[in-house]
Short mmCIF file of C-alpha atoms and ligand atoms in Angstrom, two decimals:
data_model
loop_
_atom_site.label_atom_id
_atom_site.label_comp_id
_atom_site.label_asym_id
_atom_site.label_seq_id
_atom_site.Cartn_x
_atom_site.Cartn_y
_atom_site.Cartn_z
CA MET A 1 99.74 -207.24 -181.00
CA GLU A 2 96.24 -208.01 -182.21
CA GLU A 3 94.95 -206.30 -179.08
CA VAL A 4 97.04 -203.19 -179.84
CA LEU A 5 95.71 -203.03 -183.40
CA LYS A 6 92.18 -203.46 -182.15
CA ARG A 7 92.58 -200.49 -179.78
CA LEU A 8 94.06 -198.39 -182.57
CA VAL A 9 91.09 -199.22 -184.80
CA GLU A 10 88.74 -198.24 -182.00
CA LEU A 11 90.61 -195.02 -181.40
CA GLN A 12 90.49 -194.19 -185.09
CA LYS A 13 86.76 -194.77 -185.19
CA VAL A 14 86.10 -192.54 -182.18
CA ASP A 15 88.38 -189.84 -183.57
CA LEU A 16 86.60 -189.90 -186.93
CA ASP A 17 83.23 -189.63 -185.16
CA LEU A 18 84.50 -186.69 -183.11
CA HIS A 19 85.88 -185.07 -186.23
CA LYS A 20 82.53 -185.49 -187.95
CA LEU A 21 80.73 -183.93 -184.98
CA GLU A 22 83.03 -180.94 -184.95
CA SER A 23 82.78 -180.37 -188.68
CA THR A 24 78.97 -180.47 -188.76
CA ARG A 25 78.84 -177.94 -185.95
CA GLY A 26 81.71 -175.98 -187.45
CA ASP A 27 79.69 -174.69 -190.37
CA LEU A 28 76.41 -173.83 -188.68
CA PRO A 29 77.66 -171.14 -186.29
CA GLN A 30 79.07 -169.24 -189.26
CA GLN A 31 75.76 -169.50 -191.09
CA VAL A 32 73.85 -168.30 -188.04
CA ASN A 33 76.30 -165.48 -187.54
CA HIS A 34 75.90 -164.40 -191.14
CA LEU A 35 72.08 -164.53 -190.95
CA GLU A 36 72.09 -162.59 -187.71
CA LYS A 37 74.24 -159.85 -189.22
CA ARG A 38 72.03 -159.66 -192.32
CA PHE A 39 68.87 -159.45 -190.22
CA LYS A 40 70.29 -156.83 -187.86
CA ALA A 41 71.65 -154.68 -190.68
CA ALA A 42 68.27 -154.76 -192.43
CA ARG A 43 66.51 -153.92 -189.19
CA GLU A 44 68.84 -151.00 -188.55
CA GLU A 45 68.24 -149.68 -192.05
CA TYR A 46 64.50 -150.03 -191.48
CA GLU A 47 64.65 -148.09 -188.21
CA GLN A 48 66.76 -145.37 -189.79
CA LYS A 49 64.34 -144.91 -192.66
CA LYS A 50 61.42 -144.89 -190.27
CA GLN A 51 63.10 -142.11 -188.32
CA LEU A 52 63.77 -140.26 -191.55
CA LEU A 53 60.11 -140.50 -192.52
CA LEU A 54 59.12 -138.96 -189.19
CA GLU A 55 61.56 -136.12 -189.78
CA TYR A 56 60.12 -135.47 -193.25
CA GLN A 57 56.62 -135.37 -191.81
CA LYS A 58 57.72 -133.06 -189.01
CA GLU A 59 59.40 -130.71 -191.44
CA ARG A 60 56.32 -130.68 -193.68
CA ASN A 61 54.04 -129.87 -190.72
CA LEU A 62 56.29 -126.99 -189.74
CA LEU A 63 56.29 -125.68 -193.31
CA GLU A 64 52.51 -125.90 -193.50
CA MET A 65 52.26 -123.86 -190.32
CA GLU A 66 54.80 -121.41 -191.71
CA ILE A 67 52.77 -121.01 -194.88
CA LYS A 68 49.68 -120.25 -192.82
CA GLY A 69 51.58 -117.47 -191.07
CA LEU A 70 52.96 -116.16 -194.36
CA LYS A 71 49.49 -116.09 -195.92
CA GLU A 72 48.25 -113.97 -193.04
CA LYS A 73 51.15 -111.59 -193.60
CA GLU A 74 50.38 -111.53 -197.32
CA ASN A 75 46.78 -110.52 -196.63
CA LYS A 76 47.97 -107.82 -194.24
CA TYR A 77 50.30 -106.35 -196.90
CA LYS A 78 47.54 -106.55 -199.51
CA ASP A 79 45.31 -104.46 -197.24
CA GLN A 80 48.15 -101.99 -196.67
CA LEU A 81 48.51 -101.48 -200.45
CA TYR A 82 45.11 -99.70 -200.37
CA GLN A 83 46.21 -97.41 -197.62
CA VAL A 84 49.58 -96.18 -198.97
CA LYS A 85 49.96 -92.43 -199.22
CA ASN A 86 52.76 -92.19 -201.79
CA ASN A 87 54.88 -94.14 -204.27
CA ARG A 88 57.67 -94.72 -201.80
CA GLU A 89 55.30 -96.44 -199.37
CA TYR A 90 53.72 -98.36 -202.25
CA ASP A 91 57.14 -99.67 -203.37
CA ALA A 92 58.05 -100.64 -199.83
CA VAL A 93 54.83 -102.63 -199.27
CA THR A 94 55.11 -104.22 -202.73
CA MET A 95 58.61 -105.37 -201.89
CA GLU A 96 57.41 -106.90 -198.61
CA LEU A 97 54.57 -108.59 -200.41
CA GLU A 98 56.93 -110.04 -203.02
CA SER A 99 59.25 -111.30 -200.34
CA VAL A 100 56.39 -113.02 -198.50
CA ARG A 101 55.16 -114.59 -201.74
CA ASN A 102 58.69 -115.84 -202.45
CA SER A 103 58.87 -117.46 -199.05
CA VAL A 104 55.52 -119.16 -199.66
CA ARG A 105 56.70 -120.49 -203.04
CA LYS A 106 59.90 -121.83 -201.50
CA ALA A 107 58.00 -123.53 -198.70
CA GLU A 108 55.54 -125.05 -201.17
CA ASP A 109 58.35 -126.37 -203.35
CA ARG A 110 59.97 -128.00 -200.36
CA ILE A 111 56.62 -129.51 -199.33
CA LEU A 112 56.29 -131.14 -202.77
CA GLU A 113 59.82 -132.44 -202.44
CA LEU A 114 59.04 -133.81 -198.99
CA MET A 115 55.88 -135.52 -200.21
CA THR A 116 57.87 -137.37 -202.86
CA LEU A 117 60.48 -138.33 -200.30
CA GLU A 118 57.80 -139.51 -197.90
CA GLU A 119 56.19 -141.65 -200.58
CA GLU A 120 59.51 -143.22 -201.56
CA THR A 121 60.47 -143.87 -197.96
CA ASP A 122 57.08 -145.33 -197.22
CA GLN A 123 57.37 -147.72 -200.14
CA PHE A 124 60.86 -148.70 -199.06
CA LEU A 125 59.58 -149.40 -195.55
CA GLN A 126 56.82 -151.65 -196.83
CA THR A 127 59.22 -153.74 -198.93
CA GLN A 128 61.82 -153.74 -196.20
CA GLN A 129 59.31 -154.93 -193.65
CA GLU A 130 58.57 -158.04 -195.71
CA LYS A 131 62.26 -158.65 -196.29
CA LEU A 132 62.95 -158.15 -192.62
CA ALA A 133 60.32 -160.70 -191.63
CA GLY A 134 61.90 -163.21 -194.03
CA PHE A 135 65.40 -162.54 -192.72
CA GLU A 136 64.29 -162.87 -189.15
CA LYS A 137 62.47 -166.13 -189.80
CA GLU A 138 65.48 -167.63 -191.53
CA TYR A 139 67.80 -166.44 -188.79
CA GLN A 140 65.62 -167.79 -185.99
CA GLN A 141 65.19 -171.14 -187.73
CA ARG A 142 68.92 -171.58 -188.22
CA LYS A 143 69.64 -170.43 -184.71
CA LYS A 144 67.20 -172.96 -183.32
CA GLU A 145 68.78 -175.63 -185.52
CA LEU A 146 72.21 -174.75 -184.18
CA GLU A 147 71.03 -174.80 -180.58
CA ASP A 148 69.40 -178.18 -181.14
CA ARG A 149 72.46 -179.54 -182.83
CA ILE A 150 74.74 -178.27 -180.09
CA ALA A 151 72.49 -179.87 -177.49
CA GLU A 152 72.48 -183.09 -179.51
CA THR A 153 76.17 -183.20 -180.30
CA GLU A 154 77.19 -182.16 -176.81
CA LYS A 155 75.87 -185.42 -175.44
CA ASP A 156 77.56 -187.39 -178.21
CA GLU A 157 80.75 -185.42 -177.78
CA ILE A 158 80.92 -186.09 -174.06
CA TYR A 159 80.25 -189.77 -174.70
CA LEU A 160 82.87 -190.02 -177.44
CA LYS A 161 85.52 -188.19 -175.42
CA ASP A 162 84.87 -190.49 -172.53
CA GLN A 163 85.25 -193.50 -174.84
CA ARG A 164 88.43 -192.02 -176.25
CA ASP A 165 89.94 -191.60 -172.78
CA LYS A 166 89.14 -195.22 -171.97
CA ILE A 167 90.72 -196.47 -175.20
CA ILE A 168 93.80 -194.32 -174.82
CA ARG A 169 94.45 -195.62 -171.33
CA ARG A 170 94.78 -199.08 -172.87
CA ILE A 171 97.24 -198.07 -175.58
CA ASP A 172 100.99 -198.04 -175.07
CA PRO A 173 102.28 -194.41 -175.10
CA ARG A 174 104.78 -195.25 -177.81
CA ASN A 175 102.08 -196.61 -180.12
CA LEU A 176 99.83 -193.74 -179.22
CA SER A 177 102.42 -191.20 -180.24
CA VAL A 178 102.93 -193.01 -183.56
CA TYR A 179 99.17 -192.86 -184.11
CA LYS A 180 99.04 -189.17 -183.22
CA ARG A 181 101.94 -188.32 -185.49
CA ILE A 182 100.33 -190.01 -188.51
CA ALA A 183 96.86 -188.63 -187.71
CA GLY A 184 98.31 -185.13 -187.44
CA ALA A 185 100.01 -185.44 -190.80
CA LYS A 186 97.20 -187.27 -192.61
CA ASN A 187 94.13 -185.20 -191.81
CA GLY A 188 93.11 -187.36 -188.87
CA LEU A 189 93.23 -190.66 -190.72
CA ALA A 190 96.02 -192.83 -189.27
CA VAL A 191 94.59 -196.36 -189.30
CA VAL A 192 93.16 -197.77 -192.51
CA PRO A 193 91.92 -201.19 -193.54
CA VAL A 194 93.14 -203.18 -196.51
CA VAL A 195 90.51 -202.73 -199.20
CA ARG A 196 90.64 -205.05 -202.22
CA ASN A 197 94.34 -205.72 -201.65
CA ALA A 198 95.11 -202.02 -201.52
CA CYS A 199 95.80 -199.43 -198.81
CA GLY A 200 92.46 -197.98 -197.66
CA GLY A 201 94.10 -194.58 -197.30
CA CYS A 202 95.96 -193.98 -200.55
CA PHE A 203 94.61 -196.96 -202.54
CA LYS A 204 98.06 -198.15 -203.52
CA THR A 205 98.00 -201.90 -204.26
CA LEU A 206 99.88 -203.90 -201.64
CA PRO A 207 102.27 -206.79 -202.36
CA PRO A 208 100.91 -210.24 -201.31
CA GLN A 209 103.68 -210.66 -198.75
CA LYS A 210 102.67 -207.41 -197.06
CA ILE A 211 99.03 -208.44 -196.99
CA LEU A 212 100.01 -211.68 -195.29
CA GLU A 213 101.95 -209.77 -192.66
CA ILE A 214 99.01 -207.48 -192.05
CA ARG A 215 96.68 -210.45 -191.69
CA ASN A 216 99.05 -212.15 -189.27
CA MET A 217 99.01 -209.12 -186.96
CA GLN A 218 102.38 -209.85 -185.46
CA SER A 219 103.48 -206.25 -185.70
CA ILE A 220 102.25 -202.81 -186.76
CA ARG A 221 102.58 -202.56 -190.54
CA PHE A 222 102.69 -199.27 -192.37
CA CYS A 223 101.77 -198.33 -195.92
CA GLU A 224 105.00 -197.58 -197.76
CA VAL A 225 103.33 -194.85 -199.78
CA CYS A 226 101.25 -192.85 -197.32
CA GLY A 227 102.73 -194.09 -194.05
CA ARG A 228 99.41 -195.02 -192.46
CA ILE A 229 98.92 -198.02 -190.20
CA LEU A 230 97.33 -200.90 -192.12
CA VAL A 231 94.94 -203.33 -190.47
CA TRP A 232 92.95 -206.37 -191.48
CA GLU A 233 89.68 -204.97 -190.32
CA ASP A 234 87.36 -207.99 -190.71
CA ARG A 235 89.03 -209.90 -187.91
CA LEU A 236 89.40 -206.85 -185.70
CA THR A 237 85.82 -205.64 -185.88
CA GLU A 238 84.02 -209.00 -186.01
CA GLU A 239 85.26 -210.02 -182.59
CA GLU A 240 83.39 -208.79 -179.59
CA HIS A 241 85.41 -207.13 -176.86
ZN1 ZN B 301 98.66 -195.86 -198.17
#
């Protein structure tokens, strides 16, 4: 029976190590995923604004060309004003001239608007570029950390799983199923030592008779409160196997 308890203690230790491995890795991928999303969203926003800035500049260039054309027209109409032969012609040219001047004013207003937009967008891009660099750095660092940790833990995981298989092969299926049932119900912790005369799982003080039975190791003893398997760990772990 002592041998059985020893195997169960070993199994518990390997399972706890495996659990620890999985939980350390379990959090990092989420972090990396979050950082990647943040970085990519910021980059997309940056690219969009950059595109927008180009469009503003393009529109402003077109308007500046348009104004040049309109000014030429304006000069032409001004010249025509001196050549009109009657009031009707004068009114017609004046109307054309007014219309051209209106178009110029509208184009100039839009150009001012565009210049403000360009300045704002440019400022945004400068700030965003710094932010983006920070986001990318953080993302790459975490990603590297995750890759390293996966590489590290993969070796440990393979080793631990191999150990686990070896231990399990030496445990009676009936005892193994008892272990699995308790571990499943008690968050992976099925075998606990007696700690200061109490259950190492729920810390309930154990009666002296029970402690004696646990020390004797003649059978598997369970905690009456939490149902875990109780072991006298000193004797089980001190011995070499
Ligand atoms: Zn207990």
